[in-house]
Coordinates of C-alpha atoms and ligand atoms in Angstrom, one line a residue:
X1 CA 69.8 -163.5 -72.5
X2 CA 69.0 -166.3 -74.9
X3 CA 65.7 -167.9 -74.2
X4 CA 66.6 -171.5 -75.1
X5 CA 63.1 -172.9 -74.8
X6 CA 61.5 -170.3 -77.1
X7 CA 64.4 -170.4 -79.5
X8 CA 64.2 -174.2 -79.9
X9 CA 60.4 -174.0 -80.5
X10 CA 60.9 -171.3 -83.1
X11 CA 63.6 -173.4 -84.8
X12 CA 61.4 -176.5 -84.8
X13 CA 58.5 -174.6 -86.3
X14 CA 60.7 -172.9 -88.9
X15 CA 62.1 -176.3 -90.0
X16 CA 58.7 -177.8 -90.2
X17 CA 57.4 -175.0 -92.4
X18 CA 60.4 -175.0 -94.7
X19 CA 60.5 -178.8 -95.1
X20 CA 56.8 -179.0 -95.9
X21 CA 57.2 -176.0 -98.2
X22 CA 54.3 -174.2 -96.3
X23 CA 56.7 -171.2 -96.3
X24 CA 59.4 -170.2 -98.8
X25 CA 61.1 -168.0 -96.2
X26 CA 61.0 -167.7 -92.4
X27 CA 61.8 -164.2 -91.1
X28 CA 63.1 -164.3 -87.6
X29 CA 66.0 -163.1 -85.5
X30 CA 69.7 -164.1 -85.3
X31 CA 72.4 -162.9 -83.0
X32 CA 73.7 -159.5 -84.0
X33 CA 77.4 -158.8 -84.6
X34 CA 77.5 -156.5 -81.6
X35 CA 75.6 -158.9 -79.3
X36 CA 73.5 -156.0 -78.1
X37 CA 70.7 -156.1 -80.7
X38 CA 69.6 -159.2 -82.6
X39 CA 69.3 -158.7 -86.3
X40 CA 66.6 -159.8 -88.8
X41 CA 67.3 -163.2 -90.4
X42 CA 65.8 -164.5 -93.6
X43 CA 65.9 -168.3 -93.7
X44 CA 65.2 -170.1 -96.9
X45 CA 66.2 -173.6 -96.2
X46 CA 65.9 -176.0 -93.2
X47 CA 69.7 -176.0 -92.9
X48 CA 69.5 -172.4 -91.8
X49 CA 67.1 -172.6 -88.9
X50 CA 69.9 -173.1 -86.3
X51 CA 70.7 -169.4 -86.9
X52 CA 67.4 -168.4 -85.4
X53 CA 67.3 -167.1 -81.8
X54 CA 64.9 -165.4 -79.5
X55 CA 66.0 -163.3 -76.6
X56 CA 65.6 -159.8 -75.0
X57 CA 67.5 -158.2 -77.8
X58 CA 65.0 -159.0 -80.5
X59 CA 63.7 -155.5 -80.9
X60 CA 63.0 -155.1 -84.7
X61 CA 59.4 -155.4 -85.9
X62 CA 59.7 -158.1 -88.6
X63 CA 56.2 -157.4 -90.0
X64 CA 57.9 -154.5 -91.8
X65 CA 59.4 -157.0 -94.3
X66 CA 56.1 -158.6 -95.3
X67 CA 55.1 -155.9 -97.8
X68 CA 58.2 -156.7 -99.9
X69 CA 57.2 -160.4 -100.0
X70 CA 53.7 -159.9 -101.3
X71 CA 52.3 -163.1 -102.8
X72 CA 55.1 -165.3 -101.5
X73 CA 54.4 -167.7 -98.6
X74 CA 56.3 -166.3 -95.7
X75 CA 56.5 -167.2 -92.0
X76 CA 57.4 -164.4 -89.6
X77 CA 58.2 -164.3 -85.9
X78 CA 56.1 -161.6 -84.2
X79 CA 56.1 -160.3 -80.7
X80 CA 52.7 -159.1 -79.4
X81 CA 53.3 -155.5 -80.3
X82 CA 54.6 -156.4 -83.8
X83 CA 51.6 -158.7 -84.4
X84 CA 49.4 -155.5 -84.2
X85 CA 51.1 -154.2 -87.3
X86 CA 50.3 -157.4 -89.2
X87 CA 46.6 -156.7 -88.4
X88 CA 47.1 -153.1 -89.7
X89 CA 48.7 -154.5 -92.9
X90 CA 45.8 -156.9 -93.3
X91 CA 43.3 -154.1 -92.9
X92 CA 45.1 -152.1 -95.5
X93 CA 45.3 -155.1 -97.9
X94 CA 49.1 -154.9 -98.1
X95 CA 49.5 -158.6 -97.3
X96 CA 47.2 -161.6 -97.9
X97 CA 46.4 -163.6 -94.8
X98 CA 46.9 -167.0 -96.6
X99 CA 50.5 -166.0 -97.6
X100 CA 51.6 -165.2 -94.0
X101 CA 52.2 -167.7 -91.3
X102 CA 52.5 -165.8 -88.0
X103 CA 54.8 -167.4 -85.4
X104 CA 53.6 -165.4 -82.4
X105 CA 55.8 -165.2 -79.4
X106 CA 54.5 -164.4 -75.9
X107 CA 57.6 -162.3 -75.0
X108 CA 58.7 -161.0 -71.6
X109 CA 60.2 -157.8 -72.9
X110 CA 63.1 -156.3 -74.8
X111 CA 66.0 -154.5 -73.2
X112 CA 67.4 -151.1 -74.2
X113 CA 70.6 -150.9 -76.0
X114 CA 72.5 -147.8 -77.1
X115 CA 75.0 -147.9 -79.9
X116 CA 75.8 -151.5 -79.5
X117 CA 75.9 -151.4 -75.7
X118 CA 73.1 -153.1 -73.7
X119 CA 71.7 -150.9 -71.0
X120 CA 70.0 -153.6 -69.0
X121 CA 66.7 -151.8 -68.5
X122 CA 63.6 -152.9 -70.3
X123 CA 62.4 -150.7 -73.1
X124 CA 59.7 -148.2 -72.2
X125 CA 57.1 -149.9 -74.3
X126 CA 57.8 -153.2 -72.5
X127 CA 57.7 -151.6 -69.0
X128 CA 54.1 -150.4 -69.9
X129 CA 53.1 -153.6 -71.8
X130 CA 50.2 -155.5 -70.4
X131 CA 49.5 -157.6 -73.5
X132 CA 52.4 -160.0 -74.1
X133 CA 50.3 -162.4 -76.2
X134 CA 50.0 -161.5 -79.9
X135 CA 46.5 -160.6 -81.1
X136 CA 47.0 -162.7 -84.2
X137 CA 49.1 -165.8 -84.7
X138 CA 49.0 -169.2 -86.4
X139 CA 51.1 -170.8 -83.7
X140 CA 51.9 -169.3 -80.3
X141 CA 55.4 -169.9 -78.8
X142 CA 55.4 -169.3 -75.0
X143 CA 52.7 -169.0 -72.4
X144 CA 49.6 -167.0 -73.3
X145 CA 48.7 -164.1 -71.0
X146 CA 45.3 -162.6 -70.4
X147 CA 43.0 -162.6 -73.4
X148 CA 41.8 -159.0 -72.6
X149 CA 43.0 -156.3 -74.9
X150 CA 46.3 -154.7 -73.6
X151 CA 45.9 -151.4 -71.7
X152 CA 46.4 -148.3 -73.7
X153 CA 49.9 -146.7 -73.8
X154 CA 51.1 -144.5 -70.9
X155 CA 50.1 -140.9 -71.9
X156 CA 51.8 -139.2 -68.9
X157 CA 54.5 -137.6 -71.0
X158 CA 51.8 -136.2 -73.3
X159 CA 50.0 -134.7 -70.3
X160 CA 53.3 -133.1 -69.2
X161 CA 53.8 -131.6 -72.6
X162 CA 50.2 -130.3 -72.7
X163 CA 50.7 -128.5 -69.4
X164 CA 53.1 -126.2 -71.3
X165 CA 51.9 -123.1 -73.2
X166 CA 51.4 -123.4 -77.0
X167 CA 54.5 -121.2 -77.4
X168 CA 56.6 -123.5 -75.2
X169 CA 55.4 -126.5 -77.1
X170 CA 56.1 -124.9 -80.4
X171 CA 59.6 -123.9 -79.3
X172 CA 60.3 -127.5 -78.0
X173 CA 59.3 -129.1 -81.3
X174 CA 61.1 -126.5 -83.3
X175 CA 64.3 -127.2 -81.4
X176 CA 63.8 -131.0 -81.9
X177 CA 63.1 -130.9 -85.6
X178 CA 65.9 -128.4 -86.2
X179 CA 68.3 -131.3 -85.1
X180 CA 66.9 -133.7 -87.7
X181 CA 69.4 -134.7 -90.3
X182 CA 66.7 -136.2 -92.6
X183 CA 68.4 -139.6 -92.7
X184 CA 64.9 -141.2 -92.8
X185 CA 65.8 -144.0 -90.5
X186 CA 62.5 -143.4 -88.6
X187 CA 60.6 -143.9 -91.9
X188 CA 62.6 -146.9 -93.1
X189 CA 62.2 -148.8 -89.8
X190 CA 58.4 -148.2 -89.6
X191 CA 56.1 -151.0 -90.8
X192 CA 53.5 -148.3 -91.7
X193 CA 55.8 -146.3 -94.0
X194 CA 55.5 -148.5 -97.0
X195 CA 54.8 -146.0 -99.8
X196 CA 57.1 -146.7 -102.8
X197 CA 57.5 -143.0 -103.2
X198 CA 57.4 -141.0 -99.9
X199 CA 55.6 -137.6 -100.2
X200 CA 58.8 -136.0 -98.9
X201 CA 60.8 -137.1 -102.0
X202 CA 58.1 -136.3 -104.6
X203 CA 59.1 -133.4 -106.8
X204 CA 55.8 -133.1 -108.8
X205 CA 53.8 -132.1 -106.9
X206 CA 56.3 -131.0 -104.3
X207 CA 54.9 -131.2 -100.8
X208 CA 58.0 -130.0 -99.0
X209 CA 61.6 -129.3 -99.9
X210 CA 64.3 -131.9 -99.5
X211 CA 66.6 -129.5 -97.8
X212 CA 67.8 -130.3 -94.3
X213 CA 66.3 -127.1 -92.8
X214 CA 64.0 -126.4 -89.9
X215 CA 60.8 -125.5 -91.8
X216 CA 61.2 -128.5 -94.2
X217 CA 62.1 -130.9 -91.4
X218 CA 59.0 -129.7 -89.5
X219 CA 56.8 -130.4 -92.5
X220 CA 58.3 -133.9 -92.9
X221 CA 57.5 -134.8 -89.2
X222 CA 54.1 -133.3 -89.1
X223 CA 52.9 -135.0 -92.3
X224 CA 54.5 -138.3 -91.3
X225 CA 52.8 -138.2 -87.9
X226 CA 49.4 -137.6 -89.6
X227 CA 50.1 -140.5 -91.9
X228 CA 50.6 -142.8 -88.9
X229 CA 47.6 -141.5 -87.0
X230 CA 45.3 -144.4 -86.1
X231 CA 47.9 -146.8 -87.6
X232 CA 51.0 -146.5 -85.3
X233 CA 51.2 -149.5 -83.0
X234 CA 53.5 -147.7 -80.5
X235 CA 56.5 -149.9 -81.0
X236 CA 58.9 -146.9 -80.5
X237 CA 61.2 -148.3 -83.2
X238 CA 61.3 -145.0 -85.0
X239 CA 62.6 -143.2 -81.9
X240 CA 65.1 -146.0 -81.3
X241 CA 66.4 -145.7 -84.9
X242 CA 66.9 -141.9 -84.7
X243 CA 70.6 -141.2 -84.5
X244 CA 70.0 -137.8 -82.9
X245 CA 67.5 -138.9 -80.3
X246 CA 64.5 -136.9 -81.4
X247 CA 61.6 -137.9 -79.1
X248 CA 59.3 -139.1 -81.9
X249 CA 57.3 -141.4 -79.5
X250 CA 56.0 -138.3 -77.8
X251 CA 54.4 -137.1 -81.0
X252 CA 53.1 -140.6 -81.8
X253 CA 51.6 -141.0 -78.4
X254 CA 49.8 -137.7 -78.8
X255 CA 48.1 -138.9 -82.0
X256 CA 47.4 -142.2 -80.4
X257 CA 45.6 -140.5 -77.5
X258 CA 43.6 -138.3 -79.9
X259 CA 42.6 -141.3 -82.0
X260 CA 41.5 -143.1 -78.9
X261 CA 39.5 -140.2 -77.5
X262 CA 37.9 -139.1 -80.8
X263 CA 37.2 -142.5 -82.4
X264 CA 37.6 -145.0 -79.6
X265 CA 40.1 -146.7 -81.9
X266 CA 43.3 -148.6 -81.0
X267 CA 45.4 -149.8 -83.9
X268 CA 46.0 -153.4 -84.8
X269 CA 43.9 -155.1 -82.2
X270 CA 42.0 -156.9 -84.9
X271 CA 42.4 -157.4 -88.6
X272 CA 38.7 -156.6 -89.2
X273 CA 38.4 -153.2 -87.4
X274 CA 38.3 -150.3 -89.8
X275 CA 40.9 -147.6 -89.1
X276 CA 39.2 -144.2 -88.4
X277 CA 40.9 -142.5 -91.3
X278 CA 39.7 -145.1 -93.7
X279 CA 36.0 -144.9 -92.8
X280 CA 33.3 -142.3 -92.0
X281 CA 30.4 -142.3 -89.6
X282 CA 27.6 -139.8 -90.2
X283 CA 27.6 -138.7 -86.6
X284 CA 31.1 -137.3 -87.0
X285 CA 29.4 -134.3 -88.8
X286 CA 27.6 -133.4 -85.6
Ligands
SF4_1 S1 55.9 -154.2 -75.8 FE1 55.2 -156.1 -74.9 S2 55.0 -157.5 -76.7 FE2 56.2 -155.8 -77.4 S3 58.3 -156.4 -77.0 FE3 57.7 -155.3 -75.2 S4 56.9 -156.9 -73.8 FE4 57.0 -157.8 -75.8
SF4_2 S1 56.2 -146.2 -83.1 FE1 57.2 -145.3 -84.9 S2 58.0 -147.1 -86.0 FE2 56.5 -147.9 -84.5 S3 54.5 -147.9 -85.7 FE3 54.6 -146.0 -84.7 S4 55.5 -144.5 -86.1 FE4 56.0 -146.6 -86.9
SF4_3 S1 65.7 -140.8 -87.8 FE1 65.9 -138.9 -86.7 S2 67.4 -137.7 -87.8 FE2 66.7 -139.4 -89.2 S3 64.9 -138.4 -90.3 FE3 64.1 -139.4 -88.5 S4 63.9 -137.8 -87.0 FE4 65.3 -137.1 -88.5

């Protein structure tokens, strides 16, 4: 349902930024053609701000588009979970802070939708969300919640999986990855997958074959999961984008849990924290 108050505040801020030329482009949401999922909107002139909306269908992480606008003054609407990915992009020097104007939104949650049909229920990430206020913003739209860091993700499904034997776990993932059609929607939707040439498409050196086949699929998913370790912000967008419902979030949560246990690190809570894979502490040798 459209949140008229948040929508109006976003439109007002977007108009102000475009009129003053503080931003060349405002990336926000507009109503999708199916009405079930809002779609990303790129607004370049004040006349276009009336297209912007904010409601419980605004699922996309718009920070994903910032890497393609390097060096151009860009304003972007960010929910709390999405704002964590801006922090990761800043840590990784993929965007310059002075070129990004973050319109943070304290959101109440996004609803599930399957193939253009709203399901009514909140998304899993939103059911577990305890930090509705973005950790980074230039202006906050909506009421701030507790300043404490949000609680870690729910790892109960990881625990269920770990209760199985290694053979059962291997069989489970082999079954899942065998269904993958290598469409790469999971990669394309992820803010953290920004390499111009993904390892999976490199021919020299060839890391894995491009065939849609169980062993190659498995290699793609294992390496992608490692590339997101300590960086994934648990938005679940890769799983939502998957046309064959592979439970990618389960794999992501496992690596999130490991990163928390081994390094005490949670991704994207601040732009200054160093990601564990990008640094080294001598005591790690012990
Ligand atoms: S996880 Fe939290 S911040 Fe993200 S969309 Fe859901 S309620 Fe909003
Ligand atoms: S949940 Fe998926 S899409 Fe979101 S950051 Fe993690 S790997 Fe990327
Ligand atoms: S979105 Fe699903 S089917 Fe497509 S590559 Fe990713 S896991 Fe495979």
